[in-house]
Amino acid sequence: MSNATLPAETSSGAMRRRALADFWFYFSENRGAVIGFWIFVALALVAIFAPLLAPHDPTQQFRDALLTPPVWQEGGRPEFILGTDAIGRDILSRLIYGAQYSLFIGVVVVSIALVGGIIIGLIAGFFGGWIDTVIMRVMDVILAFPSLLLALVLVAILGPGLTNAMIAIALVLQPHFARLTRAAVMSEKNREYVIAARLAGAGRLRLMFKTILPNCLAPLIVQGTLSFSNAILDAAALGFLGMGAQPPTPEWGTMLAEAREFILRAWWVVTFPGLAILITVLAINLAGDGLRDALDPKLKRS
Amino acid sequence: MLRFILGKLTYLIPTFIGITIVAFGFVRVLPGDPVLLMAGERGVSPERHAQLMAQLGFDRPIWEQYLDYLWRLMHGDLGTSLITKKPVLTEFLTLFPATLELGLCAILLATLIGIPAGVLAAVKRGSWFDQLSMGTALVGYSMPIFWWGLLLIILFSGILQWTPVSGRISLLYYFPPVTGFMLIDSLLSGQKGAFASAVSHLALPTIVLATIPLAVIARQTRSAMLEVLGEDYVRTARAKGLPTGRVVGLHALRNAMIPVITTIGLQIGVLMAGAILTETIFSWPGIGKWMIDSIFRRDYPAVQGGLLLIAGMVMVVNLIVDMLYGLINPRIRHK
């Protein structure tokens, strides 16, 4: 017995390495995906090293430099590369710190939605019957509301703020994960390997999480990247509407909300925060497209 | 077909009941006393408070209140706005044409550009057009539309001074609403320049609202087209010597349109979410702006009613899309 287990373990390690190499091969075929991936890595580094990179404190107000234009424009000052906002805060520093918020929002929201969705979907798909019906009807109800509207109303109930905005967005994004998990579980649960595991005496939890779940991960990963960018966009939208992160937090959507009244006087206070959102979301979506192609065996063959 | 529709309907009833529970529950789970909330800063005496609680039914069991709510709903009573004191349904219906006009123009723009772009990208797969259009689509898909709207205002209203910043029509023109659609009403009024003014007000919001649906439709059309172009019957049609235009336009496009129509239908939720942002930026007097204003003014009956009507609308449109889908695709209908 012990003799048989040992090589099996090493080969599973080798298989994993092999699968990873395979994955990277297909992923790197897509030039856009690789670019997106590296931009995302760069953003993560910016977020981590924000205190070292930012030239100023993001909340420090330079009273002598209100609405200073970017350095290349007339009137610009070299210490404020992207200019300053209406109360004299350095925009570049705020953008750098803002990267922390956006990535944090993405990670937290996707984690909550993913874990919640997987558990709910596993339960629905595994048990079936009335449990499944009730759970999926509830998911349908959540999906019947436009996501931003439901998030707005939830934040209105919970009170404006970044934490509540993240909870609301996670709740709104979660049914997608539940549906995907359920569908995958339903198609997997009667496969032979699952029946074999069941006959071997595996308990319900083991069947759900160790036997079935790993074989349902590919669509969930793709949905995860999609939700990551959606979470950033929705959180920024909530911030823009005054329902997300509150000033003076250097969150990009909140920065845009504060900048709105200056759009015709100072283009830079509006342009740069939005550009930061666009680049982040675009990078994630680019990488997500590549991920989908690399993980989808149907597309791989063609 | 009838059985197909009935099947869909029975499926929707639990969802609709769920929506009413959410809309009903929304006001109940709010922290604070509903009567104090309505009284606002003025406050009420304890006797008046008890009287109001009884009058509004808040002292009865929750399930009784819910049934009462459903009963009033079935009679078209969605409550009264706390701010304007007008029925919520009337408010909604007054503002709805503005959102409908904007939404229809946006989806029209998205379809008219998205489908041809997607078809062309698929037919010329790998060409510079394919790469450019799909690159643009991905940017559009990733766009924070509230920022996009502000950028367009800076460019077209600020620098070029081509378009106005907000509203539906210039204050110079006044005519009573006939259809509620500014484009049609301005033509009917016969006033010179009114139509042009309406168009110039509508242009930017339409572009902003159309951005994401356009990107989604173009991407979906391309991938549906690519799938169909690889099918045997398309190869047969080609082998028969049919001209490419006929193969693409007649054989492939027809079948590729099935998933695309579904995609277009599913954009209504995206449009309603987009309308909230677009109408806020352009001060467009529609449902989206009304919802966000009501949330900020704590006008809970209005939020409750709007939530229900919007979700109900999304549901009905999705049902129609499902039916259309069954209509053009017999395989689904007869399953």
PDB file of N, CA and C in Angstrom, chain A residues 74-155:
ATOM      1  N   GLU A  74       1.513  74.935 -18.690  1.00  0.00           N
ATOM      2  CA  GLU A  74       1.943  76.220 -18.160  1.00  0.00           C
ATOM      3  C   GLU A  74       1.397  76.415 -16.744  1.00  0.00           C
ATOM      4  N   GLY A  75       2.242  76.814 -15.835  1.00  0.00           N
ATOM      5  CA  GLY A  75       1.792  76.993 -14.453  1.00  0.00           C
ATOM      6  C   GLY A  75       2.011  75.767 -13.598  1.00  0.00           C
ATOM      7  N   GLY A  76       2.448  74.663 -14.232  1.00  0.00           N
ATOM      8  CA  GLY A  76       2.691  73.439 -13.484  1.00  0.00           C
ATOM      9  C   GLY A  76       3.942  73.560 -12.629  1.00  0.00           C
ATOM     10  N   ARG A  77       3.999  72.749 -11.566  1.00  0.00           N
ATOM     11  CA  ARG A  77       5.177  72.794 -10.699  1.00  0.00           C
ATOM     12  C   ARG A  77       5.780  71.408 -10.602  1.00  0.00           C
ATOM     13  N   PRO A  78       7.115  71.335 -10.624  1.00  0.00           N
ATOM     14  CA  PRO A  78       7.784  70.028 -10.682  1.00  0.00           C
ATOM     15  C   PRO A  78       7.477  69.131  -9.501  1.00  0.00           C
ATOM     16  N   GLU A  79       7.106  69.682  -8.342  1.00  0.00           N
ATOM     17  CA  GLU A  79       6.846  68.787  -7.210  1.00  0.00           C
ATOM     18  C   GLU A  79       5.462  68.139  -7.300  1.00  0.00           C
ATOM     19  N   PHE A  80       4.591  68.687  -8.180  1.00  0.00           N
ATOM     20  CA  PHE A  80       3.284  68.064  -8.371  1.00  0.00           C
ATOM     21  C   PHE A  80       3.159  67.600  -9.827  1.00  0.00           C
ATOM     22  N   ILE A  81       3.617  66.371 -10.113  1.00  0.00           N
ATOM     23  CA  ILE A  81       3.730  65.924 -11.498  1.00  0.00           C
ATOM     24  C   ILE A  81       2.391  65.934 -12.215  1.00  0.00           C
ATOM     25  N   LEU A  82       1.342  65.412 -11.560  1.00  0.00           N
ATOM     26  CA  LEU A  82       0.018  65.378 -12.199  1.00  0.00           C
ATOM     27  C   LEU A  82      -0.877  66.511 -11.693  1.00  0.00           C
ATOM     28  N   GLY A  83      -0.302  67.503 -11.045  1.00  0.00           N
ATOM     29  CA  GLY A  83      -1.083  68.629 -10.563  1.00  0.00           C
ATOM     30  C   GLY A  83      -1.690  68.378  -9.197  1.00  0.00           C
ATOM     31  N   THR A  84      -2.489  69.355  -8.744  1.00  0.00           N
ATOM     32  CA  THR A  84      -3.145  69.223  -7.441  1.00  0.00           C
ATOM     33  C   THR A  84      -4.641  69.439  -7.594  1.00  0.00           C
ATOM     34  N   ASP A  85      -5.397  69.022  -6.576  1.00  0.00           N
ATOM     35  CA  ASP A  85      -6.845  69.203  -6.656  1.00  0.00           C
ATOM     36  C   ASP A  85      -7.275  70.517  -6.000  1.00  0.00           C
ATOM     37  N   ALA A  86      -8.573  70.666  -5.790  1.00  0.00           N
ATOM     38  CA  ALA A  86      -9.115  71.961  -5.380  1.00  0.00           C
ATOM     39  C   ALA A  86      -8.647  72.408  -3.999  1.00  0.00           C
ATOM     40  N   ILE A  87      -8.230  71.461  -3.154  1.00  0.00           N
ATOM     41  CA  ILE A  87      -7.719  71.907  -1.856  1.00  0.00           C
ATOM     42  C   ILE A  87      -6.217  71.622  -1.727  1.00  0.00           C
ATOM     43  N   GLY A  88      -5.565  71.517  -2.892  1.00  0.00           N
ATOM     44  CA  GLY A  88      -4.110  71.482  -2.900  1.00  0.00           C
ATOM     45  C   GLY A  88      -3.471  70.151  -2.549  1.00  0.00           C
ATOM     46  N   ARG A  89      -4.195  69.048  -2.756  1.00  0.00           N
ATOM     47  CA  ARG A  89      -3.575  67.749  -2.504  1.00  0.00           C
ATOM     48  C   ARG A  89      -2.954  67.227  -3.798  1.00  0.00           C
ATOM     49  N   ASP A  90      -1.814  66.553  -3.665  1.00  0.00           N
ATOM     50  CA  ASP A  90      -1.083  66.061  -4.836  1.00  0.00           C
ATOM     51  C   ASP A  90      -1.844  64.895  -5.469  1.00  0.00           C
ATOM     52  N   ILE A  91      -2.207  65.032  -6.740  1.00  0.00           N
ATOM     53  CA  ILE A  91      -3.044  64.014  -7.387  1.00  0.00           C
ATOM     54  C   ILE A  91      -2.288  62.701  -7.559  1.00  0.00           C
ATOM     55  N   LEU A  92      -1.022  62.773  -7.948  1.00  0.00           N
ATOM     56  CA  LEU A  92      -0.249  61.542  -8.147  1.00  0.00           C
ATOM     57  C   LEU A  92      -0.209  60.712  -6.858  1.00  0.00           C
ATOM     58  N   SER A  93       0.053  61.379  -5.739  1.00  0.00           N
ATOM     59  CA  SER A  93       0.114  60.641  -4.471  1.00  0.00           C
ATOM     60  C   SER A  93      -1.230  60.008  -4.143  1.00  0.00           C
ATOM     61  N   ARG A  94      -2.299  60.747  -4.421  1.00  0.00           N
ATOM     62  CA  ARG A  94      -3.631  60.204  -4.138  1.00  0.00           C
ATOM     63  C   ARG A  94      -3.935  59.014  -5.042  1.00  0.00           C
ATOM     64  N   LEU A  95      -3.511  59.102  -6.295  1.00  0.00           N
ATOM     65  CA  LEU A  95      -3.741  57.983  -7.206  1.00  0.00           C
ATOM     66  C   LEU A  95      -2.976  56.747  -6.739  1.00  0.00           C
ATOM     67  N   ILE A  96      -1.726  56.955  -6.298  1.00  0.00           N
ATOM     68  CA  ILE A  96      -0.914  55.819  -5.845  1.00  0.00           C
ATOM     69  C   ILE A  96      -1.556  55.149  -4.644  1.00  0.00           C
ATOM     70  N   TYR A  97      -2.015  55.960  -3.693  1.00  0.00           N
ATOM     71  CA  TYR A  97      -2.699  55.355  -2.545  1.00  0.00           C
ATOM     72  C   TYR A  97      -4.042  54.757  -2.952  1.00  0.00           C
ATOM     73  N   GLY A  98      -4.671  55.361  -3.966  1.00  0.00           N
ATOM     74  CA  GLY A  98      -5.953  54.847  -4.436  1.00  0.00           C
ATOM     75  C   GLY A  98      -5.849  53.430  -4.957  1.00  0.00           C
ATOM     76  N   ALA A  99      -4.671  53.079  -5.516  1.00  0.00           N
ATOM     77  CA  ALA A  99      -4.474  51.711  -6.022  1.00  0.00           C
ATOM     78  C   ALA A  99      -4.675  50.705  -4.893  1.00  0.00           C
ATOM     79  N   GLN A 100      -4.245  51.074  -3.696  1.00  0.00           N
ATOM     80  CA  GLN A 100      -4.458  50.188  -2.539  1.00  0.00           C
ATOM     81  C   GLN A 100      -5.934  49.898  -2.351  1.00  0.00           C
ATOM     82  N   TYR A 101      -6.738  50.970  -2.403  1.00  0.00           N
ATOM     83  CA  TYR A 101      -8.170  50.785  -2.165  1.00  0.00           C
ATOM     84  C   TYR A 101      -8.789  49.904  -3.237  1.00  0.00           C
ATOM     85  N   SER A 102      -8.497  50.210  -4.511  1.00  0.00           N
ATOM     86  CA  SER A 102      -9.146  49.471  -5.587  1.00  0.00           C
ATOM     87  C   SER A 102      -8.811  47.984  -5.518  1.00  0.00           C
ATOM     88  N   LEU A 103      -7.529  47.660  -5.334  1.00  0.00           N
ATOM     89  CA  LEU A 103      -7.153  46.250  -5.300  1.00  0.00           C
ATOM     90  C   LEU A 103      -7.718  45.572  -4.055  1.00  0.00           C
ATOM     91  N   PHE A 104      -7.710  46.305  -2.957  1.00  0.00           N
ATOM     92  CA  PHE A 104      -8.288  45.772  -1.724  1.00  0.00           C
ATOM     93  C   PHE A 104      -9.775  45.462  -1.931  1.00  0.00           C
ATOM     94  N   ILE A 105     -10.485  46.403  -2.538  1.00  0.00           N
ATOM     95  CA  ILE A 105     -11.915  46.197  -2.809  1.00  0.00           C
ATOM     96  C   ILE A 105     -12.108  44.945  -3.665  1.00  0.00           C
ATOM     97  N   GLY A 106     -11.315  44.850  -4.742  1.00  0.00           N
ATOM     98  CA  GLY A 106     -11.441  43.698  -5.628  1.00  0.00           C
ATOM     99  C   GLY A 106     -11.221  42.390  -4.885  1.00  0.00           C
ATOM    100  N   VAL A 107     -10.139  42.326  -4.101  1.00  0.00           N
ATOM    101  CA  VAL A 107      -9.801  41.082  -3.407  1.00  0.00           C
ATOM    102  C   VAL A 107     -10.892  40.713  -2.402  1.00  0.00           C
ATOM    103  N   VAL A 108     -11.303  41.695  -1.599  1.00  0.00           N
ATOM    104  CA  VAL A 108     -12.291  41.391  -0.553  1.00  0.00           C
ATOM    105  C   VAL A 108     -13.626  40.983  -1.175  1.00  0.00           C
ATOM    106  N   VAL A 109     -14.088  41.775  -2.139  1.00  0.00           N
ATOM    107  CA  VAL A 109     -15.403  41.491  -2.731  1.00  0.00           C
ATOM    108  C   VAL A 109     -15.406  40.116  -3.402  1.00  0.00           C
ATOM    109  N   VAL A 110     -14.375  39.844  -4.197  1.00  0.00           N
ATOM    110  CA  VAL A 110     -14.348  38.555  -4.894  1.00  0.00           C
ATOM    111  C   VAL A 110     -14.230  37.407  -3.892  1.00  0.00           C
ATOM    112  N   SER A 111     -13.444  37.594  -2.833  1.00  0.00           N
ATOM    113  CA  SER A 111     -13.320  36.523  -1.840  1.00  0.00           C
ATOM    114  C   SER A 111     -14.667  36.213  -1.199  1.00  0.00           C
ATOM    115  N   ILE A 112     -15.368  37.268  -0.766  1.00  0.00           N
ATOM    116  CA  ILE A 112     -16.668  37.034  -0.124  1.00  0.00           C
ATOM    117  C   ILE A 112     -17.632  36.383  -1.111  1.00  0.00           C
ATOM    118  N   ALA A 113     -17.718  36.952  -2.312  1.00  0.00           N
ATOM    119  CA  ALA A 113     -18.679  36.454  -3.295  1.00  0.00           C
ATOM    120  C   ALA A 113     -18.339  35.022  -3.701  1.00  0.00           C
ATOM    121  N   LEU A 114     -17.039  34.764  -3.867  1.00  0.00           N
ATOM    122  CA  LEU A 114     -16.602  33.436  -4.312  1.00  0.00           C
ATOM    123  C   LEU A 114     -16.897  32.384  -3.246  1.00  0.00           C
ATOM    124  N   VAL A 115     -16.478  32.652  -2.012  1.00  0.00           N
ATOM    125  CA  VAL A 115     -16.696  31.670  -0.946  1.00  0.00           C
ATOM    126  C   VAL A 115     -18.195  31.457  -0.723  1.00  0.00           C
ATOM    127  N   GLY A 116     -18.930  32.553  -0.618  1.00  0.00           N
ATOM    128  CA  GLY A 116     -20.378  32.444  -0.422  1.00  0.00           C
ATOM    129  C   GLY A 116     -21.042  31.703  -1.567  1.00  0.00           C
ATOM    130  N   GLY A 117     -20.690  32.093  -2.784  1.00  0.00           N
ATOM    131  CA  GLY A 117     -21.304  31.480  -3.960  1.00  0.00           C
ATOM    132  C   GLY A 117     -20.991  30.004  -4.068  1.00  0.00           C
ATOM    133  N   ILE A 118     -19.733  29.636  -3.763  1.00  0.00           N
ATOM    134  CA  ILE A 118     -19.350  28.223  -3.858  1.00  0.00           C
ATOM    135  C   ILE A 118     -20.133  27.399  -2.846  1.00  0.00           C
ATOM    136  N   ILE A 119     -20.212  27.886  -1.616  1.00  0.00           N
ATOM    137  CA  ILE A 119     -20.934  27.113  -0.595  1.00  0.00           C
ATOM    138  C   ILE A 119     -22.408  26.964  -0.980  1.00  0.00           C
ATOM    139  N   ILE A 120     -23.016  28.079  -1.368  1.00  0.00           N
ATOM    140  CA  ILE A 120     -24.440  28.032  -1.727  1.00  0.00           C
ATOM    141  C   ILE A 120     -24.661  27.131  -2.946  1.00  0.00           C
ATOM    142  N   GLY A 121     -23.800  27.299  -3.951  1.00  0.00           N
ATOM    143  CA  GLY A 121     -23.947  26.503  -5.172  1.00  0.00           C
ATOM    144  C   GLY A 121     -23.723  25.022  -4.921  1.00  0.00           C
ATOM    145  N   LEU A 122     -22.722  24.706  -4.079  1.00  0.00           N
ATOM    146  CA  LEU A 122     -22.459  23.302  -3.746  1.00  0.00           C
ATOM    147  C   LEU A 122     -23.658  22.670  -3.055  1.00  0.00           C
ATOM    148  N   ILE A 123     -24.199  23.409  -2.104  1.00  0.00           N
ATOM    149  CA  ILE A 123     -25.353  22.874  -1.375  1.00  0.00           C
ATOM    150  C   ILE A 123     -26.517  22.643  -2.336  1.00  0.00           C
ATOM    151  N   ALA A 124     -26.792  23.652  -3.178  1.00  0.00           N
ATOM    152  CA  ALA A 124     -27.926  23.534  -4.102  1.00  0.00           C
ATOM    153  C   ALA A 124     -27.719  22.366  -5.061  1.00  0.00           C
ATOM    154  N   GLY A 125     -26.538  22.298  -5.644  1.00  0.00           N
ATOM    155  CA  GLY A 125     -26.292  21.272  -6.656  1.00  0.00           C
ATOM    156  C   GLY A 125     -26.190  19.881  -6.064  1.00  0.00           C
ATOM    157  N   PHE A 126     -25.612  19.798  -4.873  1.00  0.00           N
ATOM    158  CA  PHE A 126     -25.353  18.492  -4.281  1.00  0.00           C
ATOM    159  C   PHE A 126     -26.630  17.869  -3.720  1.00  0.00           C
ATOM    160  N   PHE A 127     -27.447  18.685  -3.053  1.00  0.00           N
ATOM    161  CA  PHE A 127     -28.642  18.129  -2.423  1.00  0.00           C
ATOM    162  C   PHE A 127     -29.838  18.085  -3.365  1.00  0.00           C
ATOM    163  N   GLY A 128     -29.936  19.054  -4.272  1.00  0.00           N
ATOM    164  CA  GLY A 128     -31.045  19.064  -5.210  1.00  0.00           C
ATOM    165  C   GLY A 128     -32.376  19.215  -4.501  1.00  0.00           C
ATOM    166  N   GLY A 129     -33.462  18.849  -5.190  1.00  0.00           N
ATOM    167  CA  GLY A 129     -34.778  18.865  -4.565  1.00  0.00           C
ATOM    168  C   GLY A 129     -35.234  20.253  -4.173  1.00  0.00           C
ATOM    169  N   TRP A 130     -35.984  20.325  -3.072  1.00  0.00           N
ATOM    170  CA  TRP A 130     -36.561  21.619  -2.696  1.00  0.00           C
ATOM    171  C   TRP A 130     -35.498  22.596  -2.220  1.00  0.00           C
ATOM    172  N   ILE A 131     -34.408  22.077  -1.619  1.00  0.00           N
ATOM    173  CA  ILE A 131     -33.325  22.983  -1.182  1.00  0.00           C
ATOM    174  C   ILE A 131     -32.800  23.751  -2.384  1.00  0.00           C
ATOM    175  N   ASP A 132     -32.546  23.009  -3.469  1.00  0.00           N
ATOM    176  CA  ASP A 132     -32.056  23.597  -4.711  1.00  0.00           C
ATOM    177  C   ASP A 132     -33.043  24.640  -5.236  1.00  0.00           C
ATOM    178  N   THR A 133     -34.329  24.259  -5.276  1.00  0.00           N
ATOM    179  CA  THR A 133     -35.349  25.166  -5.820  1.00  0.00           C
ATOM    180  C   THR A 133     -35.382  26.476  -5.035  1.00  0.00           C
ATOM    181  N   VAL A 134     -35.422  26.361  -3.711  1.00  0.00           N
ATOM    182  CA  VAL A 134     -35.507  27.575  -2.899  1.00  0.00           C
ATOM    183  C   VAL A 134     -34.269  28.450  -3.117  1.00  0.00           C
ATOM    184  N   ILE A 135     -33.088  27.822  -3.049  1.00  0.00           N
ATOM    185  CA  ILE A 135     -31.855  28.604  -3.191  1.00  0.00           C
ATOM    186  C   ILE A 135     -31.807  29.302  -4.547  1.00  0.00           C
ATOM    187  N   MET A 136     -32.127  28.568  -5.605  1.00  0.00           N
ATOM    188  CA  MET A 136     -31.997  29.176  -6.927  1.00  0.00           C
ATOM    189  C   MET A 136     -33.043  30.253  -7.165  1.00  0.00           C
ATOM    190  N   ARG A 137     -34.242  30.116  -6.557  1.00  0.00           N
ATOM    191  CA  ARG A 137     -35.236  31.193  -6.691  1.00  0.00           C
ATOM    192  C   ARG A 137     -34.729  32.463  -6.010  1.00  0.00           C
ATOM    193  N   VAL A 138     -34.093  32.287  -4.851  1.00  0.00           N
ATOM    194  CA  VAL A 138     -33.550  33.469  -4.167  1.00  0.00           C
ATOM    195  C   VAL A 138     -32.482  34.141  -5.029  1.00  0.00           C
ATOM    196  N   MET A 139     -31.637  33.319  -5.662  1.00  0.00           N
ATOM    197  CA  MET A 139     -30.605  33.879  -6.548  1.00  0.00           C
ATOM    198  C   MET A 139     -31.256  34.623  -7.721  1.00  0.00           C
ATOM    199  N   ASP A 140     -32.332  34.051  -8.270  1.00  0.00           N
ATOM    200  CA  ASP A 140     -33.049  34.707  -9.366  1.00  0.00           C
ATOM    201  C   ASP A 140     -33.560  36.078  -8.949  1.00  0.00           C
ATOM    202  N   VAL A 141     -34.058  36.154  -7.714  1.00  0.00           N
ATOM    203  CA  VAL A 141     -34.583  37.433  -7.237  1.00  0.00           C
ATOM    204  C   VAL A 141     -33.458  38.469  -7.190  1.00  0.00           C
ATOM    205  N   ILE A 142     -32.298  38.050  -6.666  1.00  0.00           N
ATOM    206  CA  ILE A 142     -31.179  39.000  -6.595  1.00  0.00           C
ATOM    207  C   ILE A 142     -30.779  39.449  -7.997  1.00  0.00           C
ATOM    208  N   LEU A 143     -30.760  38.498  -8.941  1.00  0.00           N
ATOM    209  CA  LEU A 143     -30.336  38.831 -10.296  1.00  0.00           C
ATOM    210  C   LEU A 143     -31.375  39.657 -11.051  1.00  0.00           C
ATOM    211  N   ALA A 144     -32.626  39.690 -10.549  1.00  0.00           N
ATOM    212  CA  ALA A 144     -33.658  40.461 -11.246  1.00  0.00           C
ATOM    213  C   ALA A 144     -33.427  41.963 -11.097  1.00  0.00           C
ATOM    214  N   PHE A 145     -32.688  42.354 -10.068  1.00  0.00           N
ATOM    215  CA  PHE A 145     -32.416  43.778  -9.878  1.00  0.00           C
ATOM    216  C   PHE A 145     -31.131  44.154 -10.603  1.00  0.00           C
ATOM    217  N   PRO A 146     -31.121  45.321 -11.265  1.00  0.00           N
ATOM    218  CA  PRO A 146     -29.849  45.798 -11.810  1.00  0.00           C
ATOM    219  C   PRO A 146     -28.839  45.909 -10.669  1.00  0.00           C
ATOM    220  N   SER A 147     -27.623  45.371 -10.876  1.00  0.00           N
ATOM    221  CA  SER A 147     -26.699  45.200  -9.752  1.00  0.00           C
ATOM    222  C   SER A 147     -26.390  46.511  -9.033  1.00  0.00           C
ATOM    223  N   LEU A 148     -26.131  47.560  -9.820  1.00  0.00           N
ATOM    224  CA  LEU A 148     -25.748  48.827  -9.178  1.00  0.00           C
ATOM    225  C   LEU A 148     -26.897  49.374  -8.329  1.00  0.00           C
ATOM    226  N   LEU A 149     -28.136  49.201  -8.831  1.00  0.00           N
ATOM    227  CA  LEU A 149     -29.295  49.695  -8.101  1.00  0.00           C
ATOM    228  C   LEU A 149     -29.452  48.971  -6.773  1.00  0.00           C
ATOM    229  N   LEU A 150     -29.317  47.643  -6.815  1.00  0.00           N
ATOM    230  CA  LEU A 150     -29.460  46.866  -5.588  1.00  0.00           C
ATOM    231  C   LEU A 150     -28.348  47.221  -4.600  1.00  0.00           C
ATOM    232  N   ALA A 151     -27.138  47.379  -5.130  1.00  0.00           N
ATOM    233  CA  ALA A 151     -26.019  47.762  -4.259  1.00  0.00           C
ATOM    234  C   ALA A 151     -26.290  49.120  -3.615  1.00  0.00           C
ATOM    235  N   LEU A 152     -26.820  50.057  -4.417  1.00  0.00           N
ATOM    236  CA  LEU A 152     -27.141  51.390  -3.897  1.00  0.00           C
ATOM    237  C   LEU A 152     -28.140  51.312  -2.755  1.00  0.00           C
ATOM    238  N   VAL A 153     -29.197  50.514  -2.976  1.00  0.00           N
ATOM    239  CA  VAL A 153     -30.241  50.410  -1.953  1.00  0.00           C
ATOM    240  C   VAL A 153     -29.690  49.737  -0.697  1.00  0.00           C
ATOM    241  N   LEU A 154     -28.867  48.705  -0.896  1.00  0.00           N
ATOM    242  CA  LEU A 154     -28.262  48.043   0.258  1.00  0.00           C
ATOM    243  C   LEU A 154     -27.400  49.014   1.054  1.00  0.00           C
ATOM    244  N   VAL A 155     -26.631  49.840   0.339  1.00  0.00           N
ATOM    245  CA  VAL A 155     -25.795  50.807   1.030  1.00  0.00           C
ATOM    246  C   VAL A 155     -26.665  51.838   1.749  1.00  0.00           C
TER     247      VAL A 155
END
